[in-house]
Short mmCIF file of C-alpha atoms and ligand atoms in Angstrom, two decimals:
data_model
loop_
_atom_site.label_atom_id
_atom_site.label_comp_id
_atom_site.label_asym_id
_atom_site.label_seq_id
_atom_site.Cartn_x
_atom_site.Cartn_y
_atom_site.Cartn_z
CA UNK A 516 -18.36 -23.65 10.36
CA UNK A 517 -15.22 -23.46 12.47
CA UNK A 518 -13.91 -20.17 13.88
CA UNK A 519 -10.80 -21.54 15.53
CA UNK A 520 -7.47 -19.87 14.70
CA UNK A 521 -5.46 -22.79 16.10
CA UNK A 522 -7.22 -25.18 13.73
CA UNK A 523 -6.43 -22.83 10.82
CA UNK A 524 -2.77 -22.74 11.80
CA UNK A 525 -2.51 -26.49 12.09
CA UNK A 526 -4.05 -26.87 8.61
CA UNK A 527 -1.59 -24.32 7.22
CA UNK A 528 1.29 -26.26 8.78
CA UNK A 529 0.10 -29.60 7.39
CA UNK A 530 -0.91 -28.41 3.91
CA UNK A 531 1.39 -29.30 1.04
CA UNK A 532 -0.21 -26.68 -1.23
CA UNK A 533 -1.58 -23.40 0.08
CA UNK A 534 -2.47 -20.35 -1.98
CA UNK A 535 -4.06 -17.04 -1.02
CA UNK A 536 -6.74 -14.91 -2.64
CA UNK A 537 -6.89 -11.28 -1.54
CA UNK A 538 -9.35 -8.44 -2.01
CA UNK A 539 -9.36 -4.74 -1.19
CA UNK A 540 -9.76 -5.54 2.53
CA UNK A 541 -6.14 -6.64 2.93
CA UNK A 542 -4.98 -3.13 2.00
CA UNK A 543 -7.42 -1.19 4.19
CA UNK A 544 -4.91 -1.09 7.07
CA UNK A 545 -2.35 0.28 4.60
CA UNK A 546 -4.64 3.26 4.14
CA UNK A 547 -6.20 2.16 0.83
CA UNK A 548 -10.00 2.21 1.20
CA UNK A 549 -12.18 -0.42 -0.49
CA UNK A 550 -14.69 0.50 -3.20
CA UNK A 551 -17.72 -1.08 -1.56
CA UNK A 552 -19.08 -0.77 1.98
CA UNK A 553 -19.51 2.02 4.50
CA UNK A 554 -16.32 4.00 3.76
CA UNK A 555 -16.07 2.70 0.21
CA UNK A 556 -14.86 4.93 -2.61
CA UNK A 557 -18.05 4.37 -4.61
CA UNK A 558 -19.84 6.54 -2.04
CA UNK A 559 -17.74 9.44 -3.31
CA UNK A 560 -16.92 8.62 -6.94
CA UNK A 561 -18.94 7.40 -9.91
CA UNK A 562 -17.73 3.92 -10.99
CA UNK A 563 -18.49 5.04 -14.58
CA UNK A 564 -15.02 6.67 -14.75
CA UNK A 565 -13.55 3.16 -14.75
CA UNK A 566 -15.73 1.93 -17.60
CA UNK A 567 -13.57 1.30 -20.65
CA UNK A 568 -16.02 2.86 -23.15
CA UNK A 569 -16.33 5.96 -20.98
CA UNK A 570 -12.53 6.15 -20.73
CA UNK A 571 -12.14 6.05 -24.51
CA UNK A 572 -14.95 8.59 -25.04
CA UNK A 573 -14.01 10.99 -22.23
CA UNK A 574 -10.34 10.33 -21.39
CA UNK A 575 -9.78 13.67 -19.69
CA UNK A 576 -12.80 13.33 -17.38
CA UNK A 577 -11.83 9.76 -16.56
CA UNK A 578 -8.17 10.64 -16.01
CA UNK A 579 -9.01 13.49 -13.58
CA UNK A 580 -10.71 11.04 -11.21
CA UNK A 581 -8.17 8.25 -11.81
CA UNK A 582 -5.33 10.61 -10.89
CA UNK A 583 -7.09 11.67 -7.71
CA UNK A 584 -7.91 8.14 -6.55
CA UNK A 585 -4.93 6.10 -7.69
CA UNK A 586 -2.02 8.53 -7.95
CA UNK A 587 -2.77 11.05 -5.19
CA UNK A 588 -5.00 9.34 -2.64
CA UNK A 589 -3.34 5.88 -2.78
CA UNK A 590 0.17 7.28 -3.09
CA UNK A 591 2.53 6.43 -0.24
CA UNK A 592 0.59 3.36 0.93
CA UNK A 593 2.92 0.75 2.43
CA UNK A 594 2.38 -2.99 2.88
CA UNK A 595 0.97 -3.97 6.27
CA UNK A 596 1.54 -7.04 8.44
CA UNK A 597 -0.89 -9.15 6.39
CA UNK A 598 1.04 -8.55 3.15
CA UNK A 599 4.29 -9.20 5.01
CA UNK A 600 3.19 -12.48 6.55
CA UNK A 601 2.04 -13.79 3.17
CA UNK A 602 5.45 -12.89 1.69
CA UNK A 603 7.20 -14.63 4.60
CA UNK A 604 5.01 -17.71 4.18
CA UNK A 605 6.03 -17.91 0.51
CA UNK A 606 9.68 -17.63 1.48
CA UNK A 607 9.27 -20.46 4.00
CA UNK A 608 7.45 -22.58 1.37
CA UNK A 609 4.18 -22.44 3.28
CA UNK A 610 2.47 -20.60 0.41
CA UNK A 611 2.70 -21.06 -3.36
CA UNK A 612 1.08 -17.93 -4.70
CA UNK A 613 -1.08 -14.91 -4.05
CA UNK A 614 -3.98 -14.21 -6.37
CA UNK A 615 -5.01 -10.63 -5.80
CA UNK A 616 -7.91 -8.51 -6.92
CA UNK A 617 -5.89 -5.49 -5.85
CA UNK A 618 -4.05 -3.16 -8.15
CA UNK A 619 -1.90 -1.46 -5.51
CA UNK A 620 1.34 -3.46 -5.90
CA UNK A 621 1.56 -3.96 -2.11
CA UNK A 622 2.08 -7.74 -2.25
CA UNK A 623 5.17 -7.25 -4.44
CA UNK A 624 6.39 -4.43 -2.20
CA UNK A 625 6.10 -6.78 0.78
CA UNK A 626 8.29 -9.32 -1.04
CA UNK A 627 5.80 -11.78 -2.56
CA UNK A 628 7.23 -13.24 -5.77
CA UNK A 629 4.38 -15.24 -7.29
CA UNK A 630 1.50 -12.78 -7.58
CA UNK A 631 -1.35 -13.17 -10.04
CA UNK A 632 -2.89 -9.75 -10.50
CA UNK A 633 -6.43 -10.52 -11.51
CA UNK A 634 -7.27 -6.87 -12.11
CA UNK A 635 -3.87 -5.61 -13.25
CA UNK A 636 -1.69 -3.00 -11.57
CA UNK A 637 -2.00 0.77 -11.20
CA UNK A 638 1.75 1.20 -10.97
CA UNK A 639 2.08 0.78 -14.72
CA UNK A 640 0.61 2.87 -17.51
CA UNK A 641 0.38 1.38 -20.96
CA UNK A 642 0.15 2.74 -24.49
CA UNK A 643 -2.78 0.97 -26.12
CA UNK A 644 -1.13 1.38 -29.55
CA UNK A 645 2.51 0.31 -29.16
CA UNK A 646 2.28 -1.47 -25.77
CA UNK A 647 5.04 0.59 -24.16
CA UNK A 648 4.85 0.67 -20.37
CA UNK A 649 5.54 3.69 -18.17
CA UNK A 650 5.86 4.11 -14.42
CA UNK A 651 3.53 6.81 -13.08
CA UNK A 652 6.65 8.78 -12.07
CA UNK A 653 7.82 8.80 -15.71
CA UNK A 654 4.83 10.73 -16.97
CA UNK A 655 3.58 14.22 -16.23
CA UNK A 656 0.28 13.73 -14.45
CA UNK A 657 -0.12 17.51 -14.18
CA UNK A 658 -0.77 17.47 -17.88
CA UNK A 659 -3.79 15.23 -18.47
CA UNK A 660 -4.40 12.96 -20.23
CA UNK A 661 -0.83 11.55 -20.32
CA UNK A 662 0.38 10.46 -23.75
CA UNK A 663 2.87 7.98 -25.15
CA UNK A 664 6.15 9.70 -26.02
CA UNK A 665 6.45 7.53 -29.15
CA UNK A 666 3.09 7.93 -30.86
CA UNK A 667 1.13 10.46 -28.78
CA UNK A 668 -1.67 8.01 -27.95
CA UNK A 669 -3.38 8.50 -24.56
CA UNK A 670 -1.96 6.20 -21.87
CA UNK A 671 -4.21 3.89 -19.89
CA UNK A 672 -3.49 2.64 -16.36
CA UNK A 673 -2.66 -1.06 -16.66
CA UNK A 674 -5.56 -2.16 -14.49
CA UNK A 675 -8.73 -3.82 -15.65
CA UNK A 676 -11.52 -1.37 -16.39
CA UNK A 677 -15.17 -2.39 -16.33
CA UNK A 678 -15.82 -4.03 -19.68
CA UNK A 679 -12.25 -5.31 -20.12
CA UNK A 680 -11.18 -8.96 -19.97
CA UNK A 681 -9.10 -10.44 -17.17
CA UNK A 682 -5.40 -10.68 -18.15
CA UNK A 683 -4.79 -14.18 -19.50
CA UNK A 684 -1.75 -14.99 -17.36
CA UNK A 685 -3.62 -14.10 -14.15
CA UNK A 686 -6.77 -15.93 -15.22
CA UNK A 687 -4.92 -19.11 -16.09
CA UNK A 688 -2.48 -18.95 -13.17
CA UNK A 689 -5.23 -18.44 -10.63
CA UNK A 690 -7.12 -21.45 -11.98
CA UNK A 691 -4.02 -23.62 -11.58
CA UNK A 692 -3.68 -22.42 -7.98
CA UNK A 693 -7.37 -22.99 -7.26
CA UNK A 694 -7.27 -26.52 -8.67
CA UNK A 695 -4.07 -27.49 -6.87
CA UNK A 696 -4.69 -25.90 -3.48
CA UNK A 697 -5.25 -28.02 -0.40
CA UNK A 698 -5.77 -24.91 1.67
CA UNK A 699 -7.03 -21.64 0.19
CA UNK A 700 -6.78 -18.44 2.25
CA UNK A 701 -9.38 -15.83 1.31
CA UNK A 702 -8.59 -12.43 2.81
CA UNK A 703 -10.67 -9.25 2.65
CA UNK A 704 -12.95 -9.92 -0.30
CA UNK A 705 -16.72 -9.37 -0.52
CA UNK A 706 -17.02 -12.19 -3.04
CA UNK A 707 -19.24 -9.90 -5.10
CA UNK A 708 -16.85 -8.98 -7.89
CA UNK A 709 -17.20 -11.25 -10.93
CA UNK A 710 -15.43 -13.21 -12.30
CA UNK A 711 -12.81 -12.98 -9.51
CA UNK A 712 -15.27 -14.47 -7.00
CA UNK A 713 -15.27 -17.74 -8.95
CA UNK A 714 -11.61 -18.43 -8.06
CA UNK A 715 -12.25 -19.46 -4.40
CA UNK A 716 -15.32 -21.38 -5.58
CA UNK A 717 -13.16 -23.41 -7.96
CA UNK A 718 -10.72 -24.09 -5.12
CA UNK A 719 -13.57 -25.34 -2.93
CA UNK A 720 -14.98 -27.55 -5.71
CA UNK A 721 -11.54 -29.08 -6.12
CA UNK A 722 -11.35 -30.03 -2.47
CA UNK A 723 -9.51 -27.11 -0.85
CA UNK A 724 -10.24 -26.10 2.73
CA UNK A 725 -11.26 -22.44 2.65
CA UNK A 726 -9.95 -20.23 5.46
CA UNK A 727 -11.52 -16.79 5.33
CA UNK A 728 -10.34 -13.63 7.11
CA UNK A 729 -12.73 -10.67 7.08
CA UNK A 730 -14.23 -8.40 9.75
CA UNK A 731 -17.58 -8.70 7.94
CA UNK A 732 -19.27 -11.78 6.55
CA UNK A 733 -18.98 -12.05 2.78
CA UNK A 734 -20.66 -13.96 -0.03
CA UNK A 735 -18.18 -16.74 0.74
CA UNK A 736 -18.81 -17.03 4.49
CA UNK A 737 -21.93 -19.17 4.48
CA UNK A 738 -21.37 -20.80 1.10
CA UNK A 739 -17.81 -22.10 0.80
CA UNK A 740 -15.89 -21.01 3.91
CA UNK A 741 -14.76 -23.82 6.22
CA UNK A 742 -12.94 -21.73 8.81
CA UNK A 743 -14.04 -18.14 9.36
CA UNK A 744 -11.60 -15.90 11.22
CA UNK A 745 -13.58 -12.74 11.93
CA UNK A 746 -11.33 -9.72 12.16
CA UNK A 747 -8.99 -7.38 10.36
CA UNK A 748 -6.34 -8.86 8.09
CA UNK A 749 -3.21 -7.44 9.73
CA UNK A 750 -4.12 -8.51 13.27
CA UNK A 751 -5.26 -12.01 12.32
CA UNK A 752 -2.25 -12.63 10.06
CA UNK A 753 0.05 -11.48 12.85
CA UNK A 754 -1.57 -14.03 15.20
CA UNK A 755 -1.22 -16.71 12.54
CA UNK A 756 2.44 -15.81 12.02
CA UNK A 757 3.19 -16.07 15.76
CA UNK A 758 1.71 -19.55 15.86
CA UNK A 759 3.27 -20.68 12.58
CA UNK A 760 6.78 -19.84 13.69
CA UNK A 761 6.56 -20.21 17.48
P1 NAD B 957 -13.76 -6.38 -2.35
O1 NAD B 957 -14.48 -7.57 -2.81
O2 NAD B 957 -12.33 -6.28 -2.68
O3 NAD B 957 -14.07 -6.30 -0.74
C1 NAD B 957 -13.57 -5.57 0.29
C2 NAD B 957 -13.72 -6.45 1.57
O4 NAD B 957 -12.75 -6.07 2.52
C3 NAD B 957 -15.08 -6.41 2.29
O5 NAD B 957 -15.58 -7.73 2.43
C4 NAD B 957 -14.72 -5.87 3.70
O6 NAD B 957 -15.50 -6.43 4.74
C5 NAD B 957 -13.28 -6.31 3.81
N1 NAD B 957 -12.46 -5.56 4.77
C6 NAD B 957 -12.57 -4.27 5.17
N2 NAD B 957 -11.60 -3.96 6.04
C7 NAD B 957 -10.84 -5.07 6.19
C8 NAD B 957 -9.68 -5.39 6.95
N3 NAD B 957 -9.07 -4.48 7.72
N4 NAD B 957 -9.17 -6.65 6.86
C9 NAD B 957 -9.77 -7.59 6.08
N5 NAD B 957 -10.86 -7.34 5.35
C10 NAD B 957 -11.40 -6.10 5.40
O7 NAD B 957 -14.56 -5.21 -2.89
P2 NAD B 957 -14.24 -3.72 -3.30
O8 NAD B 957 -13.59 -2.99 -2.18
O9 NAD B 957 -15.53 -3.20 -3.82
O10 NAD B 957 -13.22 -3.81 -4.50
C11 NAD B 957 -13.62 -4.23 -5.78
C12 NAD B 957 -12.44 -4.29 -6.68
O11 NAD B 957 -11.88 -2.98 -6.80
C13 NAD B 957 -11.32 -5.14 -6.16
O12 NAD B 957 -11.48 -6.42 -6.64
C14 NAD B 957 -10.10 -4.45 -6.73
O13 NAD B 957 -9.90 -4.84 -8.06
C15 NAD B 957 -10.46 -3.01 -6.78
N6 NAD B 957 -9.92 -2.27 -5.61
C16 NAD B 957 -8.59 -2.40 -5.35
C17 NAD B 957 -8.04 -1.73 -4.27
C18 NAD B 957 -6.59 -1.92 -4.00
O14 NAD B 957 -5.82 -2.15 -4.95
N7 NAD B 957 -6.15 -1.86 -2.75
C19 NAD B 957 -8.87 -0.95 -3.44
C20 NAD B 957 -10.22 -0.82 -3.76
C21 NAD B 957 -10.74 -1.52 -4.84
#
């Protein structure tokens, strides 16, 4: 396995089709902690609150924790250099798309246009009856659980709960990216979350060179990664940006 940043940059420059796959790690330097690992949120919260059957059975209990994690704790997070460089790469036609496991909207806030949100987005709430969407700021989260103004049904954050399917557009779009990619950037993902972890594997099977950025080795590192850049996303992407546009 290669660990050479210059080699990664030269591949990115030569590639006619690059896409990126991002996990919770890319947002850590924006102040959004991951779920797994040493400082992971699952050390503090019970993942059960994000199980869809639990949500439907105990919406108030589920909503209390969801509000704390996603609408209080994560609030105010801003994109970091890694999100920004990916957006700039897209603008300069060095990147086709970002497939993200994240639900924090930070790729879009950084300016990325083609974003496949594999696990949905916390910045939208949806009525499961009429399909109306709300921004979190449009509902009163002091009065839980929030309800649809049209039909009084409890609103659900528009991210994928455990037990829910992957949104079709993201599933299909990410497969197209994985099949087409010559170079596939994998940033800040453990590779443990199914079925998202299959996306980089499909890219590899279809001939893509996998460049991985992560301070810790992941499930990908010794299986599909070709170039492993050990380190935090923002710092490594800043180095890459300097060399891409020097
Ligand atoms: P994950 O697969 O997304 O992995 C997190 C990875 O980030 C780990 O491999 C860790 O080594 C790496 N990492 C930590 N700091 C980093 C840094 N500064 N730069 C680069 N990489 C870094 O696993 P998870 O955290 O358990 O998340 C599971 C799922 O939960 C995600 O797929 C996502 O859907 C959701 N989630 C989303 C957010 C978000 O929207 N920001 C945050 C937490 C969890």
